[in-house]
Amino acid sequence: MKILKGRLEIVHTTFKNLNFLAGLQTVEANAFGVDISGNPGLEELGLTNLTSISGIFLVTMNPKLKRLKLPNLKNAQLHSPYTMTPAVSVSFNSPQFCLTLQEAKILLNYRKINSFVFFSKVCKPGNPTKKICVAPKVGCENLVGDLKIGPKFDFKKVKSLKFIYGSLIVKDTNLTDFKVFENLLEVVQMNSTKLAIDVQGNKNFQNATISKLQRVYTDHMIGVLFKNNHNSLKFDFKSCISIRNAVNGPDNQFSTSFDGLSCEDMEKLKKPNGGK
């Protein structure tokens, strides 16, 4: 079978893998497309020729599942018409579960997918390249892991950075703004216990705008935190709105905090000396 027009549901089985579906290339569905859930022995999907999926994609509660193993997946046009059901849920699998960078980019494409639930991480690349790295370096565009910036950080290493699959942590630096991140497009943190952006103790920091930032993915209640930076930062209402609009969509009102203030709180503040 190469093309399935309808739903693929594999639940409560004893399969270790799904190699018997290795020929499958396309799943076309209007609502539920793929549901692979509650399979206690499943270690990998192994749908090695799957290139395109539509509908809803659920891979949940498979306690031994460590990898999807979807090396040829190119297109995921996923949409959920249901309020309580996300278009993509990859959750409650093995604690060692991770997505490859390619899988993450496809399944987290917010232009083609309207809602997400991920309890996962991105696998560390086995063979880092110039553009894919696990520690910041000149020329790297995709960083897999947290980016921690302190007082003596070499900012040339992040000039080309576009994607962070981890947290952006900036503490106790002399930065005044985020102009060093001139190419940063996305910050993706799939660990619900971690902040996506954590900026604290930067006494000269006055402007939080990241000029090209398009999306911040976080499952943390407050995904973006600015605390104990320059006092004027709490009047930077426009930066707050810009960042918050990037956090999982524009309706996430409590996802961004500037010294405990929401964007609306900041808008009401008046600058000292009558400033606007």
PDB file of N, CA, C and O in Angstrom, residues 39-89:
ATOM      1  N   ASN A  39       0.534   1.774  22.562  1.00  0.00           N
ATOM      2  CA  ASN A  39       1.175   0.530  22.130  1.00  0.00           C
ATOM      3  C   ASN A  39       2.389   0.277  23.019  1.00  0.00           C
ATOM      4  O   ASN A  39       3.447   0.893  22.829  1.00  0.00           O
ATOM      5  N   PRO A  40       2.287  -0.596  24.005  1.00  0.00           N
ATOM      6  CA  PRO A  40       3.318  -0.703  25.048  1.00  0.00           C
ATOM      7  C   PRO A  40       4.671  -1.198  24.563  1.00  0.00           C
ATOM      8  O   PRO A  40       5.684  -0.928  25.214  1.00  0.00           O
ATOM      9  N   GLY A  41       4.729  -1.914  23.424  1.00  0.00           N
ATOM     10  CA  GLY A  41       6.008  -2.434  22.955  1.00  0.00           C
ATOM     11  C   GLY A  41       6.604  -1.675  21.784  1.00  0.00           C
ATOM     12  O   GLY A  41       7.696  -1.991  21.320  1.00  0.00           O
ATOM     13  N   LEU A  42       5.926  -0.633  21.290  1.00  0.00           N
ATOM     14  CA  LEU A  42       6.355   0.069  20.085  1.00  0.00           C
ATOM     15  C   LEU A  42       7.621   0.884  20.349  1.00  0.00           C
ATOM     16  O   LEU A  42       7.638   1.752  21.227  1.00  0.00           O
ATOM     17  N   GLU A  43       8.682   0.609  19.556  1.00  0.00           N
ATOM     18  CA  GLU A  43       9.969   1.270  19.747  1.00  0.00           C
ATOM     19  C   GLU A  43      10.247   2.323  18.680  1.00  0.00           C
ATOM     20  O   GLU A  43      10.998   3.266  18.918  1.00  0.00           O
ATOM     21  N   GLU A  44       9.692   2.140  17.488  1.00  0.00           N
ATOM     22  CA  GLU A  44       9.823   3.122  16.414  1.00  0.00           C
ATOM     23  C   GLU A  44       8.697   2.901  15.418  1.00  0.00           C
ATOM     24  O   GLU A  44       8.131   1.809  15.334  1.00  0.00           O
ATOM     25  N   LEU A  45       8.365   3.960  14.667  1.00  0.00           N
ATOM     26  CA  LEU A  45       7.328   3.788  13.651  1.00  0.00           C
ATOM     27  C   LEU A  45       7.882   3.045  12.447  1.00  0.00           C
ATOM     28  O   LEU A  45       7.294   2.079  11.982  1.00  0.00           O
ATOM     29  N   GLY A  46       8.993   3.516  11.928  1.00  0.00           N
ATOM     30  CA  GLY A  46       9.603   2.828  10.792  1.00  0.00           C
ATOM     31  C   GLY A  46       8.836   2.991   9.502  1.00  0.00           C
ATOM     32  O   GLY A  46       8.916   2.138   8.615  1.00  0.00           O
ATOM     33  N   LEU A  47       8.088   4.084   9.380  1.00  0.00           N
ATOM     34  CA  LEU A  47       7.385   4.366   8.113  1.00  0.00           C
ATOM     35  C   LEU A  47       8.368   5.106   7.207  1.00  0.00           C
ATOM     36  O   LEU A  47       8.273   6.307   6.971  1.00  0.00           O
ATOM     37  N   THR A  48       9.323   4.356   6.701  1.00  0.00           N
ATOM     38  CA  THR A  48      10.507   4.949   6.080  1.00  0.00           C
ATOM     39  C   THR A  48      10.247   5.601   4.728  1.00  0.00           C
ATOM     40  O   THR A  48      11.082   6.364   4.249  1.00  0.00           O
ATOM     41  N   ASN A  49       9.104   5.302   4.104  1.00  0.00           N
ATOM     42  CA  ASN A  49       8.795   5.915   2.814  1.00  0.00           C
ATOM     43  C   ASN A  49       7.669   6.932   2.891  1.00  0.00           C
ATOM     44  O   ASN A  49       7.252   7.474   1.862  1.00  0.00           O
ATOM     45  N   LEU A  50       7.169   7.201   4.085  1.00  0.00           N
ATOM     46  CA  LEU A  50       6.090   8.171   4.236  1.00  0.00           C
ATOM     47  C   LEU A  50       6.610   9.569   3.921  1.00  0.00           C
ATOM     48  O   LEU A  50       7.558  10.052   4.538  1.00  0.00           O
ATOM     49  N   THR A  51       5.975  10.222   2.953  1.00  0.00           N
ATOM     50  CA  THR A  51       6.423  11.548   2.538  1.00  0.00           C
ATOM     51  C   THR A  51       5.414  12.641   2.844  1.00  0.00           C
ATOM     52  O   THR A  51       5.781  13.800   2.993  1.00  0.00           O
ATOM     53  N   SER A  52       4.107  12.290   2.961  1.00  0.00           N
ATOM     54  CA  SER A  52       3.092  13.316   3.105  1.00  0.00           C
ATOM     55  C   SER A  52       1.949  12.828   3.984  1.00  0.00           C
ATOM     56  O   SER A  52       1.483  11.695   3.828  1.00  0.00           O
ATOM     57  N   ILE A  53       1.492  13.689   4.910  1.00  0.00           N
ATOM     58  CA  ILE A  53       0.354  13.363   5.761  1.00  0.00           C
ATOM     59  C   ILE A  53      -0.554  14.577   5.868  1.00  0.00           C
ATOM     60  O   ILE A  53      -0.102  15.723   5.801  1.00  0.00           O
ATOM     61  N   SER A  54      -1.840  14.317   6.053  1.00  0.00           N
ATOM     62  CA  SER A  54      -2.799  15.396   6.280  1.00  0.00           C
ATOM     63  C   SER A  54      -3.797  14.933   7.332  1.00  0.00           C
ATOM     64  O   SER A  54      -3.860  13.756   7.677  1.00  0.00           O
ATOM     65  N   GLY A  55      -4.596  15.890   7.829  1.00  0.00           N
ATOM     66  CA  GLY A  55      -5.529  15.554   8.907  1.00  0.00           C
ATOM     67  C   GLY A  55      -4.923  15.850  10.258  1.00  0.00           C
ATOM     68  O   GLY A  55      -4.298  16.886  10.466  1.00  0.00           O
ATOM     69  N   ILE A  56      -5.071  14.942  11.200  1.00  0.00           N
ATOM     70  CA  ILE A  56      -4.525  15.059  12.554  1.00  0.00           C
ATOM     71  C   ILE A  56      -3.481  13.961  12.756  1.00  0.00           C
ATOM     72  O   ILE A  56      -3.672  12.832  12.315  1.00  0.00           O
ATOM     73  N   PHE A  57      -2.378  14.294  13.431  1.00  0.00           N
ATOM     74  CA  PHE A  57      -1.270  13.358  13.633  1.00  0.00           C
ATOM     75  C   PHE A  57      -1.040  13.195  15.135  1.00  0.00           C
ATOM     76  O   PHE A  57      -0.561  14.115  15.804  1.00  0.00           O
ATOM     77  N   LEU A  58      -1.410  12.023  15.672  1.00  0.00           N
ATOM     78  CA  LEU A  58      -1.276  11.743  17.097  1.00  0.00           C
ATOM     79  C   LEU A  58      -0.340  10.560  17.309  1.00  0.00           C
ATOM     80  O   LEU A  58      -0.581   9.469  16.779  1.00  0.00           O
ATOM     81  N   VAL A  59       0.711  10.753  18.077  1.00  0.00           N
ATOM     82  CA  VAL A  59       1.601   9.663  18.484  1.00  0.00           C
ATOM     83  C   VAL A  59       1.808   9.832  19.985  1.00  0.00           C
ATOM     84  O   VAL A  59       2.640  10.635  20.435  1.00  0.00           O
ATOM     85  N   THR A  60       1.021   9.096  20.771  1.00  0.00           N
ATOM     86  CA  THR A  60       0.991   9.338  22.209  1.00  0.00           C
ATOM     87  C   THR A  60       0.928   8.033  22.999  1.00  0.00           C
ATOM     88  O   THR A  60       0.455   7.006  22.514  1.00  0.00           O
ATOM     89  N   MET A  61       1.443   8.100  24.220  1.00  0.00           N
ATOM     90  CA  MET A  61       1.325   7.016  25.201  1.00  0.00           C
ATOM     91  C   MET A  61       1.873   5.686  24.685  1.00  0.00           C
ATOM     92  O   MET A  61       1.273   4.637  24.860  1.00  0.00           O
ATOM     93  N   ASN A  62       3.042   5.767  24.049  1.00  0.00           N
ATOM     94  CA  ASN A  62       3.789   4.578  23.636  1.00  0.00           C
ATOM     95  C   ASN A  62       5.078   4.566  24.457  1.00  0.00           C
ATOM     96  O   ASN A  62       6.069   5.197  24.072  1.00  0.00           O
ATOM     97  N   PRO A  63       5.103   3.904  25.607  1.00  0.00           N
ATOM     98  CA  PRO A  63       6.159   4.118  26.611  1.00  0.00           C
ATOM     99  C   PRO A  63       7.564   3.703  26.188  1.00  0.00           C
ATOM    100  O   PRO A  63       8.530   4.135  26.816  1.00  0.00           O
ATOM    101  N   LYS A  64       7.703   2.878  25.132  1.00  0.00           N
ATOM    102  CA  LYS A  64       9.034   2.481  24.674  1.00  0.00           C
ATOM    103  C   LYS A  64       9.461   3.208  23.400  1.00  0.00           C
ATOM    104  O   LYS A  64      10.562   2.987  22.907  1.00  0.00           O
ATOM    105  N   LEU A  65       8.607   4.075  22.889  1.00  0.00           N
ATOM    106  CA  LEU A  65       8.893   4.745  21.623  1.00  0.00           C
ATOM    107  C   LEU A  65       9.942   5.833  21.825  1.00  0.00           C
ATOM    108  O   LEU A  65       9.702   6.809  22.534  1.00  0.00           O
ATOM    109  N   LYS A  66      11.103   5.657  21.175  1.00  0.00           N
ATOM    110  CA  LYS A  66      12.195   6.610  21.299  1.00  0.00           C
ATOM    111  C   LYS A  66      12.397   7.451  20.047  1.00  0.00           C
ATOM    112  O   LYS A  66      12.984   8.530  20.115  1.00  0.00           O
ATOM    113  N   ARG A  67      11.927   6.961  18.896  1.00  0.00           N
ATOM    114  CA  ARG A  67      12.101   7.670  17.629  1.00  0.00           C
ATOM    115  C   ARG A  67      10.875   7.457  16.748  1.00  0.00           C
ATOM    116  O   ARG A  67      10.262   6.395  16.769  1.00  0.00           O
ATOM    117  N   LEU A  68      10.549   8.478  15.951  1.00  0.00           N
ATOM    118  CA  LEU A  68       9.516   8.283  14.941  1.00  0.00           C
ATOM    119  C   LEU A  68      10.057   7.489  13.755  1.00  0.00           C
ATOM    120  O   LEU A  68       9.388   6.622  13.216  1.00  0.00           O
ATOM    121  N   LYS A  69      11.250   7.816  13.353  1.00  0.00           N
ATOM    122  CA  LYS A  69      11.888   7.221  12.173  1.00  0.00           C
ATOM    123  C   LYS A  69      11.020   7.441  10.933  1.00  0.00           C
ATOM    124  O   LYS A  69      10.503   6.510  10.317  1.00  0.00           O
ATOM    125  N   LEU A  70      10.920   8.727  10.578  1.00  0.00           N
ATOM    126  CA  LEU A  70      10.209   9.156   9.371  1.00  0.00           C
ATOM    127  C   LEU A  70      11.202   9.936   8.496  1.00  0.00           C
ATOM    128  O   LEU A  70      11.070  11.146   8.289  1.00  0.00           O
ATOM    129  N   PRO A  71      12.209   9.264   7.957  1.00  0.00           N
ATOM    130  CA  PRO A  71      13.312   9.975   7.304  1.00  0.00           C
ATOM    131  C   PRO A  71      12.943  10.687   6.011  1.00  0.00           C
ATOM    132  O   PRO A  71      13.657  11.600   5.583  1.00  0.00           O
ATOM    133  N   ASN A  72      11.830  10.287   5.386  1.00  0.00           N
ATOM    134  CA  ASN A  72      11.474  10.893   4.105  1.00  0.00           C
ATOM    135  C   ASN A  72      10.256  11.798   4.177  1.00  0.00           C
ATOM    136  O   ASN A  72       9.738  12.242   3.149  1.00  0.00           O
ATOM    137  N   LEU A  73       9.777  12.092   5.385  1.00  0.00           N
ATOM    138  CA  LEU A  73       8.624  12.980   5.521  1.00  0.00           C
ATOM    139  C   LEU A  73       8.990  14.376   5.022  1.00  0.00           C
ATOM    140  O   LEU A  73       9.938  14.992   5.488  1.00  0.00           O
ATOM    141  N   LYS A  74       8.218  14.858   4.062  1.00  0.00           N
ATOM    142  CA  LYS A  74       8.497  16.158   3.450  1.00  0.00           C
ATOM    143  C   LYS A  74       7.371  17.163   3.685  1.00  0.00           C
ATOM    144  O   LYS A  74       7.601  18.364   3.679  1.00  0.00           O
ATOM    145  N   ASN A  75       6.136  16.677   3.831  1.00  0.00           N
ATOM    146  CA  ASN A  75       5.008  17.586   3.905  1.00  0.00           C
ATOM    147  C   ASN A  75       3.996  17.100   4.940  1.00  0.00           C
ATOM    148  O   ASN A  75       3.590  15.933   4.919  1.00  0.00           O
ATOM    149  N   ALA A  76       3.604  17.993   5.841  1.00  0.00           N
ATOM    150  CA  ALA A  76       2.572  17.689   6.828  1.00  0.00           C
ATOM    151  C   ALA A  76       1.582  18.841   6.833  1.00  0.00           C
ATOM    152  O   ALA A  76       1.850  19.896   7.414  1.00  0.00           O
ATOM    153  N   GLN A  77       0.465  18.648   6.164  1.00  0.00           N
ATOM    154  CA  GLN A  77      -0.583  19.668   6.086  1.00  0.00           C
ATOM    155  C   GLN A  77      -1.647  19.280   7.108  1.00  0.00           C
ATOM    156  O   GLN A  77      -2.620  18.603   6.799  1.00  0.00           O
ATOM    157  N   LEU A  78      -1.429  19.690   8.345  1.00  0.00           N
ATOM    158  CA  LEU A  78      -2.225  19.173   9.453  1.00  0.00           C
ATOM    159  C   LEU A  78      -3.109  20.260  10.041  1.00  0.00           C
ATOM    160  O   LEU A  78      -2.671  21.386  10.286  1.00  0.00           O
ATOM    161  N   HIS A  79      -4.369  19.882  10.288  1.00  0.00           N
ATOM    162  CA  HIS A  79      -5.332  20.839  10.817  1.00  0.00           C
ATOM    163  C   HIS A  79      -6.361  20.093  11.646  1.00  0.00           C
ATOM    164  O   HIS A  79      -6.862  19.045  11.243  1.00  0.00           O
ATOM    165  N   SER A  80      -6.665  20.642  12.815  1.00  0.00           N
ATOM    166  CA  SER A  80      -7.691  20.042  13.659  1.00  0.00           C
ATOM    167  C   SER A  80      -8.926  20.933  13.697  1.00  0.00           C
ATOM    168  O   SER A  80      -8.838  22.105  14.070  1.00  0.00           O
ATOM    169  N   PRO A  81     -10.085  20.388  13.344  1.00  0.00           N
ATOM    170  CA  PRO A  81     -11.319  21.166  13.441  1.00  0.00           C
ATOM    171  C   PRO A  81     -11.914  21.151  14.845  1.00  0.00           C
ATOM    172  O   PRO A  81     -12.945  21.773  15.083  1.00  0.00           O
ATOM    173  N   TYR A  82     -11.246  20.444  15.775  1.00  0.00           N
ATOM    174  CA  TYR A  82     -11.796  20.251  17.115  1.00  0.00           C
ATOM    175  C   TYR A  82     -11.065  21.132  18.124  1.00  0.00           C
ATOM    176  O   TYR A  82      -9.841  21.191  18.148  1.00  0.00           O
ATOM    177  N   THR A  83     -11.815  21.777  19.009  1.00  0.00           N
ATOM    178  CA  THR A  83     -11.239  22.700  19.975  1.00  0.00           C
ATOM    179  C   THR A  83     -10.274  22.004  20.935  1.00  0.00           C
ATOM    180  O   THR A  83      -9.203  22.527  21.257  1.00  0.00           O
ATOM    181  N   MET A  84     -10.615  20.805  21.394  1.00  0.00           N
ATOM    182  CA  MET A  84      -9.833  20.124  22.415  1.00  0.00           C
ATOM    183  C   MET A  84      -8.813  19.133  21.851  1.00  0.00           C
ATOM    184  O   MET A  84      -8.125  18.461  22.617  1.00  0.00           O
ATOM    185  N   THR A  85      -8.728  19.005  20.535  1.00  0.00           N
ATOM    186  CA  THR A  85      -7.796  18.059  19.917  1.00  0.00           C
ATOM    187  C   THR A  85      -6.801  18.820  19.049  1.00  0.00           C
ATOM    188  O   THR A  85      -7.197  19.474  18.082  1.00  0.00           O
ATOM    189  N   PRO A  86      -5.495  18.768  19.378  1.00  0.00           N
ATOM    190  CA  PRO A  86      -4.512  19.483  18.566  1.00  0.00           C
ATOM    191  C   PRO A  86      -4.296  18.794  17.222  1.00  0.00           C
ATOM    192  O   PRO A  86      -4.593  17.611  17.063  1.00  0.00           O
ATOM    193  N   ALA A  87      -3.778  19.526  16.269  1.00  0.00           N
ATOM    194  CA  ALA A  87      -3.463  18.950  14.962  1.00  0.00           C
ATOM    195  C   ALA A  87      -2.301  17.969  15.068  1.00  0.00           C
ATOM    196  O   ALA A  87      -2.242  16.980  14.339  1.00  0.00           O
ATOM    197  N   VAL A  88      -1.373  18.254  15.970  1.00  0.00           N
ATOM    198  CA  VAL A  88      -0.229  17.370  16.207  1.00  0.00           C
ATOM    199  C   VAL A  88      -0.075  17.165  17.709  1.00  0.00           C
ATOM    200  O   VAL A  88      -0.023  18.133  18.471  1.00  0.00           O
ATOM    201  N   SER A  89      -0.005  15.917  18.140  1.00  0.00           N
ATOM    202  CA  SER A  89       0.348  15.614  19.524  1.00  0.00           C
ATOM    203  C   SER A  89       1.370  14.489  19.521  1.00  0.00           C
ATOM    204  O   SER A  89       1.088  13.374  19.071  1.00  0.00           O
TER     205      SER A  89
END
